[in-house]
Amino acid sequence: MGGTGDTTPLAELLEERQHLIDVARWMLGAGTTAEEAVTETYRRWFGLTDAQRSGIGDPRAWLTKSTGIICLARLSAPAGQLPGPGGAGDGIGIGIEPDRALSEEVSDVLLSALDALSPSERAVFVLNDVFAMPPRTVADIVGRTPHECAELAESARRSLRADGARPTPSDQHDRIVHAVRQACVLNDTRHLVALMSRHAVAFFDGGGKIRALTRPVHGDRHVARTLLTLLAPRPGTVLHLQAANGRTAIVVRHHDRVAAVISFDVTDQRVTHVWAVLNPDKLRGWNRPRPPADGHGAVRHL
């Protein structure tokens, strides 16, 4: 990307730019501002010397990290005061796997909800949950420790769940989750779609330890089909209903080990958000020795 002997295919360059715009749009929420942030990113790239650019092992990773830093600075700046050109950090060789650009059909509902988050919460949520960046990279961008970033991400998730909606009574929430489980067990696409909000969004946390989706899934039909694919019947796999974070969730067991915990946000008797945790590290607590589940979908408080 930097020298005459290092030509990059045009399609790859265009996809790279779209990826940066996707990151900026999720972080800033405004198309024009996102374009400005990406322009600033490239300005910083071409402000480097040839030797500096040649020393960057993964230009896309450097550009992505720089975009994140620029966007966070813009989010943190007082109204009307935007940061000027400057160093974007030394994101050399941070090893982000290439991601495909997000679909243009980004949920405007979710983007609006992100506006209620603090700059750090929004940055961590977008970089961690939406773009599945490594925790160390997210921490470098935000200027916090990985542990602090994990707390910010959880705070952002709680805020998004509560945004603009009255708490759903437990019995209604349980009834919807029971119905979702039943639709998954029966592979009933039509019923599952009917249980989803039109603007439903599903997030999949594999933590880089399992080949899970690395970007959110949007829309009732897409979310339903993704769940049915993820939970397709297999020998030794059982869907239980158990309590997670105080609400009924689907706990997927594969040969007596918990392979996934899937939580749901419900508003107006429709699923608005799906949070699927598949990261083995986060499931360790679920796999400590405990009495066997009953296999009939009964809710258990752990």
XYZ file of C-alpha atoms in Angstrom:
302
model
C 0.000 0.000 0.000
C 2.924 2.311 0.513
C 5.473 1.745 -2.300
C 5.583 1.272 -6.061
C 6.501 -2.360 -5.583
C 3.611 -3.034 -3.258
C 0.543 -2.471 -5.397
C -2.799 -3.477 -3.875
C -5.800 -4.578 -6.000
C -8.369 -1.811 -6.457
C -11.214 -3.997 -5.141
C -9.257 -4.589 -1.927
C -8.614 -0.859 -1.501
C -12.302 -0.053 -1.985
C -13.350 -2.783 0.462
C -10.813 -1.470 2.982
C -12.215 2.059 2.738
C -15.775 0.772 3.139
C -14.695 -1.160 6.233
C -13.288 2.037 7.768
C -16.484 3.940 6.939
C -18.504 1.177 8.601
C -16.384 1.456 11.759
C -16.714 5.247 11.767
C -20.439 5.222 11.111
C -21.094 2.821 13.970
C -18.972 4.940 16.297
C -20.205 8.369 15.180
C -23.657 7.614 13.786
C -23.510 10.202 10.994
C -22.543 9.430 7.410
C -20.847 12.755 6.632
C -18.896 12.793 9.882
C -17.851 9.197 9.267
C -16.447 10.148 5.854
C -14.507 12.993 7.469
C -13.019 10.625 10.049
C -11.892 8.211 7.336
C -10.399 11.076 5.324
C -8.436 12.088 8.420
C -7.286 8.473 8.819
C -5.849 8.392 5.304
C -4.322 11.846 5.830
C -2.409 10.427 8.785
C -1.386 7.374 6.757
C 0.092 9.482 3.965
C 1.678 11.750 6.574
C 3.966 8.864 7.502
C 7.319 8.455 5.813
C 7.830 5.663 3.293
C 9.967 3.857 5.854
C 7.250 4.132 8.512
C 4.593 2.781 6.152
C 6.870 -0.051 5.045
C 7.322 -1.022 8.682
C 3.598 -1.515 9.236
C 2.908 -5.206 8.780
C -0.874 -4.906 8.510
C -1.957 -1.574 6.992
C -5.657 -2.382 7.357
C -5.201 -3.037 11.075
C -3.293 0.233 11.484
C -5.984 2.153 9.592
C -8.771 0.530 11.617
C -7.085 1.373 14.906
C -6.424 4.936 13.730
C -10.059 5.353 12.699
C -11.178 4.161 16.121
C -8.887 6.650 17.876
C -10.052 9.531 15.674
C -13.714 8.678 16.215
C -13.277 8.407 19.978
C -11.588 11.821 20.011
C -14.503 13.283 18.055
C -17.035 11.711 20.406
C -15.181 13.106 23.410
C -14.651 16.615 22.006
C -16.996 19.481 23.009
C -19.681 20.343 20.461
C -18.192 22.133 17.476
C -14.618 21.330 18.504
C -13.082 18.539 16.482
C -9.540 17.228 16.840
C -7.072 18.189 14.162
C -4.360 16.110 12.508
C -2.049 14.284 14.886
C -0.534 10.971 15.792
C -2.899 8.045 15.803
C -0.749 5.678 17.805
C 1.588 2.974 16.608
C -0.943 0.323 15.674
C 1.663 -1.716 13.871
C 1.018 -5.388 13.329
C -1.913 -5.617 15.754
C -3.258 -8.519 13.736
C -6.943 -7.792 13.112
C -8.311 -10.418 10.779
C -9.841 -8.867 7.631
C -13.581 -8.467 7.997
C -16.056 -7.980 5.218
C -17.679 -4.543 5.206
C -20.933 -4.327 7.085
C -24.109 -4.378 5.084
C -25.435 -0.931 4.226
C -28.636 -1.946 5.992
C -27.319 -0.933 9.406
C -30.061 -0.703 11.985
C -30.952 2.972 12.405
C -32.782 2.007 15.576
C -29.613 0.622 17.146
C -27.518 3.551 15.939
C -29.947 5.927 17.610
C -29.753 3.928 20.828
C -25.955 4.179 20.753
C -26.261 7.961 21.041
C -27.278 7.527 24.688
C -23.964 5.856 25.584
C -20.854 7.619 26.833
C -18.053 7.985 24.247
C -16.014 5.212 25.869
C -19.024 2.878 26.183
C -19.959 3.422 22.559
C -16.402 2.891 21.338
C -15.911 -0.317 23.324
C -19.311 -1.720 22.337
C -18.785 -1.003 18.634
C -15.214 -2.281 18.489
C -15.844 -5.337 20.678
C -19.411 -6.460 19.937
C -19.864 -5.208 16.375
C -16.390 -5.618 14.872
C -15.019 -8.326 17.209
C -11.625 -6.673 17.613
C -9.129 -8.276 19.998
C -9.510 -7.012 23.601
C -5.941 -5.668 23.666
C -6.587 -3.624 20.511
C -9.817 -2.204 21.912
C -8.001 -1.295 25.119
C -5.256 0.492 23.171
C -7.799 2.526 21.216
C -9.864 3.538 24.235
C -6.904 4.027 26.544
C -8.201 1.648 29.228
C -7.209 -1.784 30.480
C -8.887 -4.855 28.947
C -10.730 -5.406 32.246
C -12.045 -1.828 32.240
C -13.116 -2.248 28.612
C -15.016 -5.424 29.498
C -16.878 -3.482 32.188
C -17.631 -0.651 29.744
C -18.966 -3.150 27.194
C -21.269 -4.727 29.775
C -22.468 -1.282 30.873
C -23.226 -0.418 27.243
C -25.193 -3.641 26.775
C -27.259 -2.923 29.875
C -27.992 0.591 28.630
C -29.032 -0.650 25.190
C -31.344 -3.222 26.735
C -33.027 -0.552 28.831
C -33.141 2.145 26.148
C -36.595 3.384 25.303
C -38.446 0.416 26.703
C -40.340 -0.376 29.869
C -39.137 -3.555 31.594
C -41.018 -6.571 30.281
C -42.755 -8.505 33.096
C -40.958 -11.751 33.865
C -43.914 -13.943 32.939
C -44.197 -12.314 29.501
C -40.444 -12.586 28.931
C -40.496 -16.257 29.963
C -43.425 -16.985 27.657
C -41.644 -15.466 24.644
C -38.375 -17.285 25.358
C -40.272 -20.566 25.809
C -41.879 -19.959 22.410
C -38.502 -19.165 20.816
C -37.054 -22.413 22.160
C -40.037 -24.387 20.891
C -39.749 -22.825 17.430
C -36.046 -23.684 17.340
C -36.648 -27.276 18.447
C -39.327 -27.692 15.761
C -37.276 -25.779 13.177
C -40.355 -23.583 12.667
C -39.104 -20.584 10.688
C -42.499 -18.940 10.310
C -43.253 -19.024 14.034
C -39.772 -17.827 14.982
C -39.957 -14.877 12.584
C -43.314 -13.937 14.112
C -41.677 -13.770 17.553
C -39.060 -11.287 16.366
C -39.304 -7.521 16.224
C -38.967 -6.225 12.687
C -35.745 -4.470 13.753
C -34.343 -7.343 15.823
C -30.556 -7.492 16.161
C -28.470 -10.520 17.148
C -24.917 -10.409 18.513
C -22.585 -13.403 18.663
C -19.659 -13.438 21.103
C -17.150 -16.093 20.137
C -14.201 -14.255 21.651
C -11.991 -15.397 18.793
C -12.075 -18.897 20.308
C -14.797 -20.329 18.083
C -15.795 -19.612 14.482
C -18.844 -17.519 15.344
C -20.251 -14.625 13.339
C -18.140 -11.508 13.795
C -20.834 -8.947 12.992
C -24.424 -8.415 14.086
C -27.379 -9.860 12.208
C -30.272 -7.482 11.507
C -33.967 -7.990 10.834
C -36.566 -10.521 11.934
C -36.035 -13.011 9.105
C -32.243 -12.881 9.169
C -32.107 -13.257 12.952
C -34.574 -16.159 12.900
C -32.716 -18.022 10.163
C -29.384 -17.483 11.887
C -30.740 -18.877 15.155
C -32.203 -21.912 13.395
C -28.877 -22.575 11.693
C -26.928 -22.143 14.924
C -29.318 -24.363 16.888
C -29.919 -26.993 14.208
C -30.603 -30.427 15.787
C -27.477 -32.522 16.278
C -26.893 -35.729 18.272
C -26.050 -34.867 21.856
C -27.262 -31.264 21.618
C -30.133 -30.149 23.861
C -31.748 -26.743 24.408
C -32.579 -26.004 28.042
C -34.233 -22.995 29.645
C -32.323 -21.621 32.613
C -31.846 -18.286 34.348
C -29.024 -16.048 33.129
C -28.568 -12.552 34.533
C -31.944 -12.813 36.226
C -33.917 -13.664 33.088
C -34.778 -16.887 31.312
C -32.303 -17.789 28.579
C -31.683 -20.694 26.238
C -28.720 -22.755 27.412
C -27.336 -25.061 24.743
C -25.696 -28.227 26.037
C -23.585 -30.488 23.863
C -22.769 -33.813 25.522
C -23.330 -32.368 29.007
C -21.210 -29.271 28.434
C -22.676 -25.811 27.954
C -21.768 -24.668 24.447
C -23.802 -21.446 24.334
C -25.973 -19.196 26.467
C -28.486 -17.166 24.474
C -30.262 -14.270 26.169
C -33.129 -12.207 24.818
C -34.456 -8.692 25.221
C -38.223 -8.549 24.789
C -40.366 -5.462 24.160
C -44.076 -5.477 23.310
C -43.985 -9.293 23.223
C -41.357 -9.356 20.479
C -37.647 -10.160 20.669
C -35.612 -7.007 20.052
C -32.081 -8.220 20.849
C -30.419 -11.629 20.915
C -27.140 -12.011 22.810
C -25.412 -15.324 22.067
C -22.346 -16.123 24.172
C -20.267 -18.908 22.616
C -16.881 -17.859 23.991
C -15.574 -20.905 25.933
C -13.792 -18.628 28.414
C -17.059 -16.931 29.376
C -18.803 -20.296 29.695
C -16.374 -21.792 32.211
C -18.646 -20.917 35.104
C -21.490 -22.774 33.415
C -19.359 -25.883 33.068
C -18.379 -26.282 36.699
C -19.772 -29.494 38.241
C -23.445 -29.129 39.170
C -26.532 -31.364 39.341
C -27.609 -32.465 35.844
C -30.348 -30.489 34.097
C -33.716 -32.170 33.716
C -33.839 -31.963 29.917
C -37.416 -30.709 29.876
C -36.705 -27.019 29.550
C -37.440 -26.133 33.176
C -36.133 -22.790 34.368
C -33.289 -23.195 36.859
C -31.833 -20.403 38.968
C -28.109 -20.946 39.295
